[in-house]
């Protein structure tokens, strides 16, 4: 019985050649594995066998004479970083496949060379998916910064009555012009802007409207009303809800309060909360500038769309919607409605966002493992040059799970991160990768996951029996760790400082009513992604329940070369995996009563020898 290792192509799984690894360490858990060749120990002149010798790539005659020393190009061809992988198997006599049972496959990681040998880790499938993002090719692009520019004028065409150039400060102007483009500098021509009348008036004064034949300043006066004669709901400062607009021109700055001085006409703009369309397109869409007023810096007091007089604060936003929002939080608030203020508020594209990586991927109507398969596919074979020799047997499996994956959220959408978010929740299924011989010339890696209904892998297997006692057994070097109960859990969720969501879970019955009470034990737990108190409370209660009793965790060692009564391997590697159930028959322990203890294997580790350390899941102690 022995170990065997093969070099393979990382992208296709094609077997290249067998390779000798004199010394290595490994670890298999429910979801992943770790593997590395053993480092050379500094100062030990006889430690060359502890790393991977380059000499195995040389050619020797039958008598051991060197025929050809591998060139650097040949060595690099065999051990090319990112191009080669290794599959390791456990072999024993009588196996159906003489290559043994493959236990792990991984891509060669960053090596460290001495003169005659190299050491390296392997990147497991899960580790590879840490650096693969669930973004379709083309969905993430270079950003384009859009700037919003604002100007003011006396007339609808952007000109001023006195012939002055385009203005970027309001100064009583009647019309506002808006432009969105990619230039930091505001356009200087009126034609670059989309012009519209400002909703409502900001004072009871008229608007400068050129000069008469004697050179005196004229003023345009506007008023609003709900009747054709201007009598009903007459106002010179409020347009909201009014359906008629009146106007006249004279030489007086102050507006007349007599409705009879105005000429009235039907006006519907005051009935709608209309935004100002911007000149220019953003990704083929028309941006709209929204302006609101209020009497407080957060926009919550006196929020209005059409009243400017005496408000004091101006809110602005840019988006693709032609109708103004009524939510003050959608606006950025400023003390002056200047062009500079508006540009600063919404100058970096609609709602201040980069508009070029706004696409998202929606996964819906899938089981959890079906969604996991699609995540893996999007991160591997769906990418140009991204193929890996992975099989996804649950692709398209229907269920009730759904997930949205926005391209801009790249920091949180690595494939491994998304897989972890599926499995590391209550009811999340086990997930792992296991290699298999696909043909005489190839190895592939199968993605395995439990179902939504039964979240544990390998539950159908008959439990493996192990015995241990002070006098021997199949499980040796047994160590049992214990942890006492927790009586209170402080949980925090999303938010900062005083706004942080909190929840408390506690059961103090043991410390307040027990005849021989233990000391109070508390713990804390946090998940900043949770913004719902009910959900946070559920998590806190689950943590409390899981730690409500004294728990224990057992570790021990088996030897996979041990034989049963018929001379066959009793516990050959490949005949059991992390996730499977074991029955541990404990006899003669000073704290644990003699009994059979069902335990789930969580992790196994070892080296090039036949000794394998087993670590079992945490379970309630029997006391």
PDB file of N, CA and C in Angstrom, residues 257-350:
ATOM      1  N   UNK A 257     -49.980  91.830  -6.475  1.00  0.00           N
ATOM      2  CA  UNK A 257     -50.805  90.835  -5.800  1.00  0.00           C
ATOM      3  C   UNK A 257     -52.246  90.869  -6.292  1.00  0.00           C
ATOM      4  N   UNK A 258     -52.513  91.634  -7.328  1.00  0.00           N
ATOM      5  CA  UNK A 258     -53.840  91.746  -7.913  1.00  0.00           C
ATOM      6  C   UNK A 258     -53.924  90.799  -9.111  1.00  0.00           C
ATOM      7  N   UNK A 259     -54.783  89.781  -9.009  1.00  0.00           N
ATOM      8  CA  UNK A 259     -54.872  88.786 -10.074  1.00  0.00           C
ATOM      9  C   UNK A 259     -55.291  89.421 -11.399  1.00  0.00           C
ATOM     10  N   UNK A 260     -55.992  90.586 -11.343  1.00  0.00           N
ATOM     11  CA  UNK A 260     -56.463  91.231 -12.555  1.00  0.00           C
ATOM     12  C   UNK A 260     -55.361  91.844 -13.386  1.00  0.00           C
ATOM     13  N   UNK A 261     -54.148  92.021 -12.811  1.00  0.00           N
ATOM     14  CA  UNK A 261     -53.042  92.603 -13.563  1.00  0.00           C
ATOM     15  C   UNK A 261     -52.368  91.575 -14.482  1.00  0.00           C
ATOM     16  N   UNK A 262     -52.762  90.321 -14.345  1.00  0.00           N
ATOM     17  CA  UNK A 262     -52.075  89.258 -15.088  1.00  0.00           C
ATOM     18  C   UNK A 262     -52.939  88.767 -16.249  1.00  0.00           C
ATOM     19  N   UNK A 263     -52.272  88.304 -17.307  1.00  0.00           N
ATOM     20  CA  UNK A 263     -52.942  87.626 -18.406  1.00  0.00           C
ATOM     21  C   UNK A 263     -52.832  86.119 -18.148  1.00  0.00           C
ATOM     22  N   UNK A 264     -53.992  85.431 -18.132  1.00  0.00           N
ATOM     23  CA  UNK A 264     -54.015  84.036 -17.683  1.00  0.00           C
ATOM     24  C   UNK A 264     -54.152  83.071 -18.855  1.00  0.00           C
ATOM     25  N   UNK A 265     -53.448  81.936 -18.724  1.00  0.00           N
ATOM     26  CA  UNK A 265     -53.522  80.890 -19.746  1.00  0.00           C
ATOM     27  C   UNK A 265     -53.378  79.530 -19.049  1.00  0.00           C
ATOM     28  N   UNK A 266     -53.927  78.515 -19.718  1.00  0.00           N
ATOM     29  CA  UNK A 266     -53.856  77.159 -19.178  1.00  0.00           C
ATOM     30  C   UNK A 266     -52.388  76.741 -19.026  1.00  0.00           C
ATOM     31  N   UNK A 267     -52.103  76.151 -17.894  1.00  0.00           N
ATOM     32  CA  UNK A 267     -50.711  75.734 -17.617  1.00  0.00           C
ATOM     33  C   UNK A 267     -50.763  74.435 -16.831  1.00  0.00           C
ATOM     34  N   UNK A 268     -50.205  73.362 -17.392  1.00  0.00           N
ATOM     35  CA  UNK A 268     -50.320  72.044 -16.753  1.00  0.00           C
ATOM     36  C   UNK A 268     -49.048  71.613 -16.052  1.00  0.00           C
ATOM     37  N   UNK A 269     -47.965  72.358 -16.253  1.00  0.00           N
ATOM     38  CA  UNK A 269     -46.698  71.909 -15.671  1.00  0.00           C
ATOM     39  C   UNK A 269     -46.741  71.885 -14.157  1.00  0.00           C
ATOM     40  N   UNK A 270     -47.568  72.714 -13.562  1.00  0.00           N
ATOM     41  CA  UNK A 270     -47.635  72.760 -12.110  1.00  0.00           C
ATOM     42  C   UNK A 270     -48.325  71.563 -11.497  1.00  0.00           C
ATOM     43  N   UNK A 271     -49.013  70.757 -12.308  1.00  0.00           N
ATOM     44  CA  UNK A 271     -49.704  69.588 -11.763  1.00  0.00           C
ATOM     45  C   UNK A 271     -48.799  68.379 -11.606  1.00  0.00           C
ATOM     46  N   UNK A 272     -47.651  68.395 -12.226  1.00  0.00           N
ATOM     47  CA  UNK A 272     -46.783  67.221 -12.220  1.00  0.00           C
ATOM     48  C   UNK A 272     -45.453  67.549 -11.565  1.00  0.00           C
ATOM     49  N   UNK A 273     -44.851  66.543 -10.988  1.00  0.00           N
ATOM     50  CA  UNK A 273     -43.513  66.685 -10.430  1.00  0.00           C
ATOM     51  C   UNK A 273     -42.536  66.283 -11.526  1.00  0.00           C
ATOM     52  N   UNK A 274     -42.253  67.206 -12.416  1.00  0.00           N
ATOM     53  CA  UNK A 274     -41.437  66.871 -13.569  1.00  0.00           C
ATOM     54  C   UNK A 274     -39.990  67.270 -13.350  1.00  0.00           C
ATOM     55  N   UNK A 275     -39.106  66.363 -13.720  1.00  0.00           N
ATOM     56  CA  UNK A 275     -37.684  66.660 -13.645  1.00  0.00           C
ATOM     57  C   UNK A 275     -37.246  67.430 -14.884  1.00  0.00           C
ATOM     58  N   UNK A 276     -36.004  67.914 -14.863  1.00  0.00           N
ATOM     59  CA  UNK A 276     -35.456  68.644 -15.991  1.00  0.00           C
ATOM     60  C   UNK A 276     -34.636  67.689 -16.853  1.00  0.00           C
ATOM     61  N   UNK A 277     -35.047  67.435 -18.090  1.00  0.00           N
ATOM     62  CA  UNK A 277     -34.249  66.546 -18.939  1.00  0.00           C
ATOM     63  C   UNK A 277     -32.891  67.173 -19.245  1.00  0.00           C
ATOM     64  N   UNK A 278     -31.849  66.344 -19.173  1.00  0.00           N
ATOM     65  CA  UNK A 278     -30.501  66.848 -19.415  1.00  0.00           C
ATOM     66  C   UNK A 278     -30.137  66.686 -20.884  1.00  0.00           C
ATOM     67  N   UNK A 279     -29.345  67.600 -21.382  1.00  0.00           N
ATOM     68  CA  UNK A 279     -28.812  67.448 -22.736  1.00  0.00           C
ATOM     69  C   UNK A 279     -27.762  66.347 -22.702  1.00  0.00           C
ATOM     70  N   UNK A 280     -27.717  65.523 -23.731  1.00  0.00           N
ATOM     71  CA  UNK A 280     -26.762  64.418 -23.764  1.00  0.00           C
ATOM     72  C   UNK A 280     -27.389  63.132 -23.284  1.00  0.00           C
ATOM     73  N   UNK A 281     -26.786  62.024 -23.689  1.00  0.00           N
ATOM     74  CA  UNK A 281     -27.267  60.702 -23.321  1.00  0.00           C
ATOM     75  C   UNK A 281     -26.206  59.988 -22.484  1.00  0.00           C
ATOM     76  N   UNK A 282     -26.662  59.122 -21.581  1.00  0.00           N
ATOM     77  CA  UNK A 282     -25.788  58.298 -20.756  1.00  0.00           C
ATOM     78  C   UNK A 282     -26.160  56.850 -21.003  1.00  0.00           C
ATOM     79  N   UNK A 283     -25.273  56.122 -21.680  1.00  0.00           N
ATOM     80  CA  UNK A 283     -25.568  54.729 -22.030  1.00  0.00           C
ATOM     81  C   UNK A 283     -26.904  54.612 -22.750  1.00  0.00           C
ATOM     82  N   UNK A 284     -27.183  55.570 -23.618  1.00  0.00           N
ATOM     83  CA  UNK A 284     -28.405  55.516 -24.415  1.00  0.00           C
ATOM     84  C   UNK A 284     -29.647  55.979 -23.697  1.00  0.00           C
ATOM     85  N   UNK A 285     -29.534  56.497 -22.474  1.00  0.00           N
ATOM     86  CA  UNK A 285     -30.697  56.949 -21.720  1.00  0.00           C
ATOM     87  C   UNK A 285     -30.587  58.447 -21.428  1.00  0.00           C
ATOM     88  N   UNK A 286     -31.751  59.081 -21.212  1.00  0.00           N
ATOM     89  CA  UNK A 286     -31.785  60.506 -20.893  1.00  0.00           C
ATOM     90  C   UNK A 286     -31.738  60.702 -19.383  1.00  0.00           C
ATOM     91  N   UNK A 287     -30.716  61.370 -18.866  1.00  0.00           N
ATOM     92  CA  UNK A 287     -30.704  61.673 -17.434  1.00  0.00           C
ATOM     93  C   UNK A 287     -31.653  62.832 -17.133  1.00  0.00           C
ATOM     94  N   UNK A 288     -32.163  62.879 -15.905  1.00  0.00           N
ATOM     95  CA  UNK A 288     -33.049  63.955 -15.455  1.00  0.00           C
ATOM     96  C   UNK A 288     -32.506  64.551 -14.178  1.00  0.00           C
ATOM     97  N   UNK A 289     -32.537  65.878 -14.143  1.00  0.00           N
ATOM     98  CA  UNK A 289     -32.157  66.603 -12.935  1.00  0.00           C
ATOM     99  C   UNK A 289     -33.407  66.857 -12.103  1.00  0.00           C
ATOM    100  N   UNK A 290     -33.332  66.527 -10.816  1.00  0.00           N
ATOM    101  CA  UNK A 290     -34.444  66.752  -9.887  1.00  0.00           C
ATOM    102  C   UNK A 290     -34.026  67.811  -8.868  1.00  0.00           C
ATOM    103  N   UNK A 291     -34.912  68.767  -8.632  1.00  0.00           N
ATOM    104  CA  UNK A 291     -34.640  69.824  -7.668  1.00  0.00           C
ATOM    105  C   UNK A 291     -35.790  69.883  -6.670  1.00  0.00           C
ATOM    106  N   UNK A 292     -35.450  69.949  -5.393  1.00  0.00           N
ATOM    107  CA  UNK A 292     -36.452  70.088  -4.331  1.00  0.00           C
ATOM    108  C   UNK A 292     -35.950  71.131  -3.336  1.00  0.00           C
ATOM    109  N   UNK A 293     -36.829  71.591  -2.467  1.00  0.00           N
ATOM    110  CA  UNK A 293     -36.437  72.549  -1.436  1.00  0.00           C
ATOM    111  C   UNK A 293     -36.930  72.066  -0.086  1.00  0.00           C
ATOM    112  N   UNK A 294     -36.336  72.620   0.959  1.00  0.00           N
ATOM    113  CA  UNK A 294     -36.736  72.263   2.319  1.00  0.00           C
ATOM    114  C   UNK A 294     -36.239  73.343   3.270  1.00  0.00           C
ATOM    115  N   UNK A 295     -36.666  73.219   4.517  1.00  0.00           N
ATOM    116  CA  UNK A 295     -36.245  74.175   5.543  1.00  0.00           C
ATOM    117  C   UNK A 295     -35.235  73.567   6.510  1.00  0.00           C
ATOM    118  N   UNK A 296     -34.687  72.383   6.179  1.00  0.00           N
ATOM    119  CA  UNK A 296     -33.667  71.765   7.028  1.00  0.00           C
ATOM    120  C   UNK A 296     -32.602  71.134   6.149  1.00  0.00           C
ATOM    121  N   UNK A 297     -31.422  70.957   6.726  1.00  0.00           N
ATOM    122  CA  UNK A 297     -30.275  70.478   5.961  1.00  0.00           C
ATOM    123  C   UNK A 297     -30.427  69.040   5.479  1.00  0.00           C
ATOM    124  N   UNK A 298     -31.309  68.250   6.114  1.00  0.00           N
ATOM    125  CA  UNK A 298     -31.528  66.876   5.664  1.00  0.00           C
ATOM    126  C   UNK A 298     -32.736  66.749   4.745  1.00  0.00           C
ATOM    127  N   UNK A 299     -33.417  67.894   4.476  1.00  0.00           N
ATOM    128  CA  UNK A 299     -34.547  67.886   3.559  1.00  0.00           C
ATOM    129  C   UNK A 299     -35.844  67.368   4.136  1.00  0.00           C
ATOM    130  N   UNK A 300     -35.867  67.000   5.395  1.00  0.00           N
ATOM    131  CA  UNK A 300     -37.061  66.374   5.971  1.00  0.00           C
ATOM    132  C   UNK A 300     -38.110  67.401   6.415  1.00  0.00           C
ATOM    133  N   UNK A 301     -37.678  68.608   6.738  1.00  0.00           N
ATOM    134  CA  UNK A 301     -38.616  69.635   7.203  1.00  0.00           C
ATOM    135  C   UNK A 301     -39.025  70.536   6.045  1.00  0.00           C
ATOM    136  N   UNK A 302     -40.316  70.633   5.775  1.00  0.00           N
ATOM    137  CA  UNK A 302     -40.819  71.510   4.722  1.00  0.00           C
ATOM    138  C   UNK A 302     -40.438  71.068   3.325  1.00  0.00           C
ATOM    139  N   UNK A 303     -40.338  69.772   3.092  1.00  0.00           N
ATOM    140  CA  UNK A 303     -39.940  69.260   1.779  1.00  0.00           C
ATOM    141  C   UNK A 303     -40.949  69.678   0.712  1.00  0.00           C
ATOM    142  N   UNK A 304     -40.447  70.277  -0.395  1.00  0.00           N
ATOM    143  CA  UNK A 304     -41.299  70.769  -1.465  1.00  0.00           C
ATOM    144  C   UNK A 304     -40.624  70.575  -2.817  1.00  0.00           C
ATOM    145  N   UNK A 305     -41.471  70.591  -3.862  1.00  0.00           N
ATOM    146  CA  UNK A 305     -40.943  70.547  -5.220  1.00  0.00           C
ATOM    147  C   UNK A 305     -41.118  71.881  -5.955  1.00  0.00           C
ATOM    148  N   UNK A 306     -42.110  72.683  -5.556  1.00  0.00           N
ATOM    149  CA  UNK A 306     -42.431  73.867  -6.348  1.00  0.00           C
ATOM    150  C   UNK A 306     -42.372  75.162  -5.557  1.00  0.00           C
ATOM    151  N   UNK A 307     -42.093  75.099  -4.263  1.00  0.00           N
ATOM    152  CA  UNK A 307     -41.984  76.294  -3.438  1.00  0.00           C
ATOM    153  C   UNK A 307     -40.514  76.603  -3.185  1.00  0.00           C
ATOM    154  N   UNK A 308     -40.065  77.804  -3.625  1.00  0.00           N
ATOM    155  CA  UNK A 308     -38.684  78.191  -3.426  1.00  0.00           C
ATOM    156  C   UNK A 308     -38.552  79.318  -2.403  1.00  0.00           C
ATOM    157  N   UNK A 309     -39.584  80.094  -2.220  1.00  0.00           N
ATOM    158  CA  UNK A 309     -39.501  81.283  -1.379  1.00  0.00           C
ATOM    159  C   UNK A 309     -39.337  80.902   0.087  1.00  0.00           C
ATOM    160  N   UNK A 310     -38.257  81.362   0.727  1.00  0.00           N
ATOM    161  CA  UNK A 310     -38.057  81.192   2.153  1.00  0.00           C
ATOM    162  C   UNK A 310     -37.687  79.791   2.592  1.00  0.00           C
ATOM    163  N   UNK A 311     -37.346  78.907   1.684  1.00  0.00           N
ATOM    164  CA  UNK A 311     -37.047  77.539   2.072  1.00  0.00           C
ATOM    165  C   UNK A 311     -35.640  77.401   2.656  1.00  0.00           C
ATOM    166  N   UNK A 312     -34.631  77.900   1.967  1.00  0.00           N
ATOM    167  CA  UNK A 312     -33.288  77.916   2.536  1.00  0.00           C
ATOM    168  C   UNK A 312     -32.378  76.776   2.121  1.00  0.00           C
ATOM    169  N   UNK A 313     -32.945  75.593   1.825  1.00  0.00           N
ATOM    170  CA  UNK A 313     -32.113  74.449   1.451  1.00  0.00           C
ATOM    171  C   UNK A 313     -32.606  73.867   0.133  1.00  0.00           C
ATOM    172  N   UNK A 314     -31.671  73.465  -0.711  1.00  0.00           N
ATOM    173  CA  UNK A 314     -31.990  72.941  -2.034  1.00  0.00           C
ATOM    174  C   UNK A 314     -31.434  71.520  -2.160  1.00  0.00           C
ATOM    175  N   UNK A 315     -32.304  70.624  -2.584  1.00  0.00           N
ATOM    176  CA  UNK A 315     -31.885  69.246  -2.796  1.00  0.00           C
ATOM    177  C   UNK A 315     -31.835  68.933  -4.279  1.00  0.00           C
ATOM    178  N   UNK A 316     -30.799  68.199  -4.715  1.00  0.00           N
ATOM    179  CA  UNK A 316     -30.647  67.864  -6.131  1.00  0.00           C
ATOM    180  C   UNK A 316     -30.246  66.409  -6.269  1.00  0.00           C
ATOM    181  N   UNK A 317     -30.665  65.810  -7.362  1.00  0.00           N
ATOM    182  CA  UNK A 317     -30.210  64.461  -7.722  1.00  0.00           C
ATOM    183  C   UNK A 317     -30.356  64.300  -9.226  1.00  0.00           C
ATOM    184  N   UNK A 318     -29.647  63.326  -9.772  1.00  0.00           N
ATOM    185  CA  UNK A 318     -29.754  63.008 -11.189  1.00  0.00           C
ATOM    186  C   UNK A 318     -29.979  61.507 -11.319  1.00  0.00           C
ATOM    187  N   UNK A 319     -30.987  61.128 -12.075  1.00  0.00           N
ATOM    188  CA  UNK A 319     -31.211  59.720 -12.384  1.00  0.00           C
ATOM    189  C   UNK A 319     -31.892  59.613 -13.745  1.00  0.00           C
ATOM    190  N   UNK A 320     -32.460  58.466 -14.048  1.00  0.00           N
ATOM    191  CA  UNK A 320     -33.091  58.262 -15.352  1.00  0.00           C
ATOM    192  C   UNK A 320     -34.613  58.388 -15.306  1.00  0.00           C
ATOM    193  N   UNK A 321     -35.171  58.799 -14.165  1.00  0.00           N
ATOM    194  CA  UNK A 321     -36.614  58.869 -14.010  1.00  0.00           C
ATOM    195  C   UNK A 321     -37.117  60.280 -14.289  1.00  0.00           C
ATOM    196  N   UNK A 322     -38.177  60.438 -15.108  1.00  0.00           N
ATOM    197  CA  UNK A 322     -38.686  61.782 -15.422  1.00  0.00           C
ATOM    198  C   UNK A 322     -39.527  62.391 -14.309  1.00  0.00           C
ATOM    199  N   UNK A 323     -39.884  61.617 -13.294  1.00  0.00           N
ATOM    200  CA  UNK A 323     -40.712  62.110 -12.195  1.00  0.00           C
ATOM    201  C   UNK A 323     -39.881  62.275 -10.937  1.00  0.00           C
ATOM    202  N   UNK A 324     -40.070  63.405 -10.240  1.00  0.00           N
ATOM    203  CA  UNK A 324     -39.328  63.672  -9.014  1.00  0.00           C
ATOM    204  C   UNK A 324     -39.678  62.672  -7.924  1.00  0.00           C
ATOM    205  N   UNK A 325     -38.683  62.316  -7.132  1.00  0.00           N
ATOM    206  CA  UNK A 325     -38.903  61.480  -5.959  1.00  0.00           C
ATOM    207  C   UNK A 325     -39.397  62.327  -4.797  1.00  0.00           C
ATOM    208  N   UNK A 326     -40.244  61.758  -3.960  1.00  0.00           N
ATOM    209  CA  UNK A 326     -40.725  62.449  -2.766  1.00  0.00           C
ATOM    210  C   UNK A 326     -39.908  62.100  -1.528  1.00  0.00           C
ATOM    211  N   UNK A 327     -38.845  61.306  -1.679  1.00  0.00           N
ATOM    212  CA  UNK A 327     -38.022  60.890  -0.538  1.00  0.00           C
ATOM    213  C   UNK A 327     -36.861  61.863  -0.361  1.00  0.00           C
ATOM    214  N   UNK A 328     -36.798  62.603   0.744  1.00  0.00           N
ATOM    215  CA  UNK A 328     -35.677  63.539   0.950  1.00  0.00           C
ATOM    216  C   UNK A 328     -34.320  62.857   0.876  1.00  0.00           C
ATOM    217  N   UNK A 329     -34.237  61.572   1.256  1.00  0.00           N
ATOM    218  CA  UNK A 329     -32.950  60.879   1.254  1.00  0.00           C
ATOM    219  C   UNK A 329     -32.404  60.645  -0.149  1.00  0.00           C
ATOM    220  N   UNK A 330     -33.239  60.788  -1.175  1.00  0.00           N
ATOM    221  CA  UNK A 330     -32.769  60.616  -2.553  1.00  0.00           C
ATOM    222  C   UNK A 330     -32.016  61.844  -3.067  1.00  0.00           C
ATOM    223  N   UNK A 331     -32.038  62.937  -2.305  1.00  0.00           N
ATOM    224  CA  UNK A 331     -31.431  64.194  -2.743  1.00  0.00           C
ATOM    225  C   UNK A 331     -30.190  64.505  -1.914  1.00  0.00           C
ATOM    226  N   UNK A 332     -29.306  65.280  -2.512  1.00  0.00           N
ATOM    227  CA  UNK A 332     -28.186  65.844  -1.768  1.00  0.00           C
ATOM    228  C   UNK A 332     -28.514  67.308  -1.510  1.00  0.00           C
ATOM    229  N   UNK A 333     -28.301  67.749  -0.280  1.00  0.00           N
ATOM    230  CA  UNK A 333     -28.842  69.034   0.154  1.00  0.00           C
ATOM    231  C   UNK A 333     -27.744  70.078   0.281  1.00  0.00           C
ATOM    232  N   UNK A 334     -28.062  71.297  -0.253  1.00  0.00           N
ATOM    233  CA  UNK A 334     -27.108  72.405  -0.283  1.00  0.00           C
ATOM    234  C   UNK A 334     -27.823  73.695   0.105  1.00  0.00           C
ATOM    235  N   UNK A 335     -27.012  74.629   0.629  1.00  0.00           N
ATOM    236  CA  UNK A 335     -27.586  75.884   1.101  1.00  0.00           C
ATOM    237  C   UNK A 335     -27.816  76.881  -0.015  1.00  0.00           C
ATOM    238  N   UNK A 336     -27.281  76.635  -1.206  1.00  0.00           N
ATOM    239  CA  UNK A 336     -27.488  77.556  -2.321  1.00  0.00           C
ATOM    240  C   UNK A 336     -27.683  76.764  -3.602  1.00  0.00           C
ATOM    241  N   UNK A 337     -28.549  77.257  -4.437  1.00  0.00           N
ATOM    242  CA  UNK A 337     -28.844  76.581  -5.702  1.00  0.00           C
ATOM    243  C   UNK A 337     -27.958  77.174  -6.791  1.00  0.00           C
ATOM    244  N   UNK A 338     -26.660  76.992  -6.635  1.00  0.00           N
ATOM    245  CA  UNK A 338     -25.730  77.511  -7.633  1.00  0.00           C
ATOM    246  C   UNK A 338     -25.321  76.392  -8.573  1.00  0.00           C
ATOM    247  N   UNK A 339     -24.805  76.775  -9.716  1.00  0.00           N
ATOM    248  CA  UNK A 339     -24.332  75.766 -10.663  1.00  0.00           C
ATOM    249  C   UNK A 339     -23.217  74.946 -10.042  1.00  0.00           C
ATOM    250  N   UNK A 340     -22.336  75.592  -9.296  1.00  0.00           N
ATOM    251  CA  UNK A 340     -21.234  74.864  -8.667  1.00  0.00           C
ATOM    252  C   UNK A 340     -21.773  73.838  -7.667  1.00  0.00           C
ATOM    253  N   UNK A 341     -22.783  74.278  -6.914  1.00  0.00           N
ATOM    254  CA  UNK A 341     -23.365  73.357  -5.945  1.00  0.00           C
ATOM    255  C   UNK A 341     -24.017  72.165  -6.598  1.00  0.00           C
ATOM    256  N   UNK A 342     -24.758  72.418  -7.689  1.00  0.00           N
ATOM    257  CA  UNK A 342     -25.413  71.329  -8.399  1.00  0.00           C
ATOM    258  C   UNK A 342     -24.400  70.384  -9.016  1.00  0.00           C
ATOM    259  N   UNK A 343     -23.349  70.923  -9.620  1.00  0.00           N
ATOM    260  CA  UNK A 343     -22.343  70.070 -10.248  1.00  0.00           C
ATOM    261  C   UNK A 343     -21.655  69.199  -9.219  1.00  0.00           C
ATOM    262  N   UNK A 344     -21.379  69.767  -8.044  1.00  0.00           N
ATOM    263  CA  UNK A 344     -20.742  68.979  -7.000  1.00  0.00           C
ATOM    264  C   UNK A 344     -21.680  67.902  -6.476  1.00  0.00           C
ATOM    265  N   UNK A 345     -22.967  68.212  -6.468  1.00  0.00           N
ATOM    266  CA  UNK A 345     -23.938  67.278  -5.914  1.00  0.00           C
ATOM    267  C   UNK A 345     -24.165  66.082  -6.808  1.00  0.00           C
ATOM    268  N   UNK A 346     -24.203  66.288  -8.099  1.00  0.00           N
ATOM    269  CA  UNK A 346     -24.571  65.189  -8.993  1.00  0.00           C
ATOM    270  C   UNK A 346     -23.693  65.142 -10.225  1.00  0.00           C
ATOM    271  N   UNK A 347     -22.436  65.547 -10.067  1.00  0.00           N
ATOM    272  CA  UNK A 347     -21.566  65.647 -11.220  1.00  0.00           C
ATOM    273  C   UNK A 347     -20.974  64.345 -11.699  1.00  0.00           C
ATOM    274  N   UNK A 348     -21.023  63.282 -10.880  1.00  0.00           N
ATOM    275  CA  UNK A 348     -20.383  62.051 -11.283  1.00  0.00           C
ATOM    276  C   UNK A 348     -21.408  61.035 -11.741  1.00  0.00           C
ATOM    277  N   UNK A 349     -22.156  61.409 -12.748  1.00  0.00           N
ATOM    278  CA  UNK A 349     -23.104  60.488 -13.346  1.00  0.00           C
ATOM    279  C   UNK A 349     -24.409  60.429 -12.572  1.00  0.00           C
ATOM    280  N   UNK A 350     -25.423  59.815 -13.131  1.00  0.00           N
ATOM    281  CA  UNK A 350     -26.709  59.681 -12.445  1.00  0.00           C
ATOM    282  C   UNK A 350     -26.557  59.065 -11.058  1.00  0.00           C
TER     283      UNK A 350
END
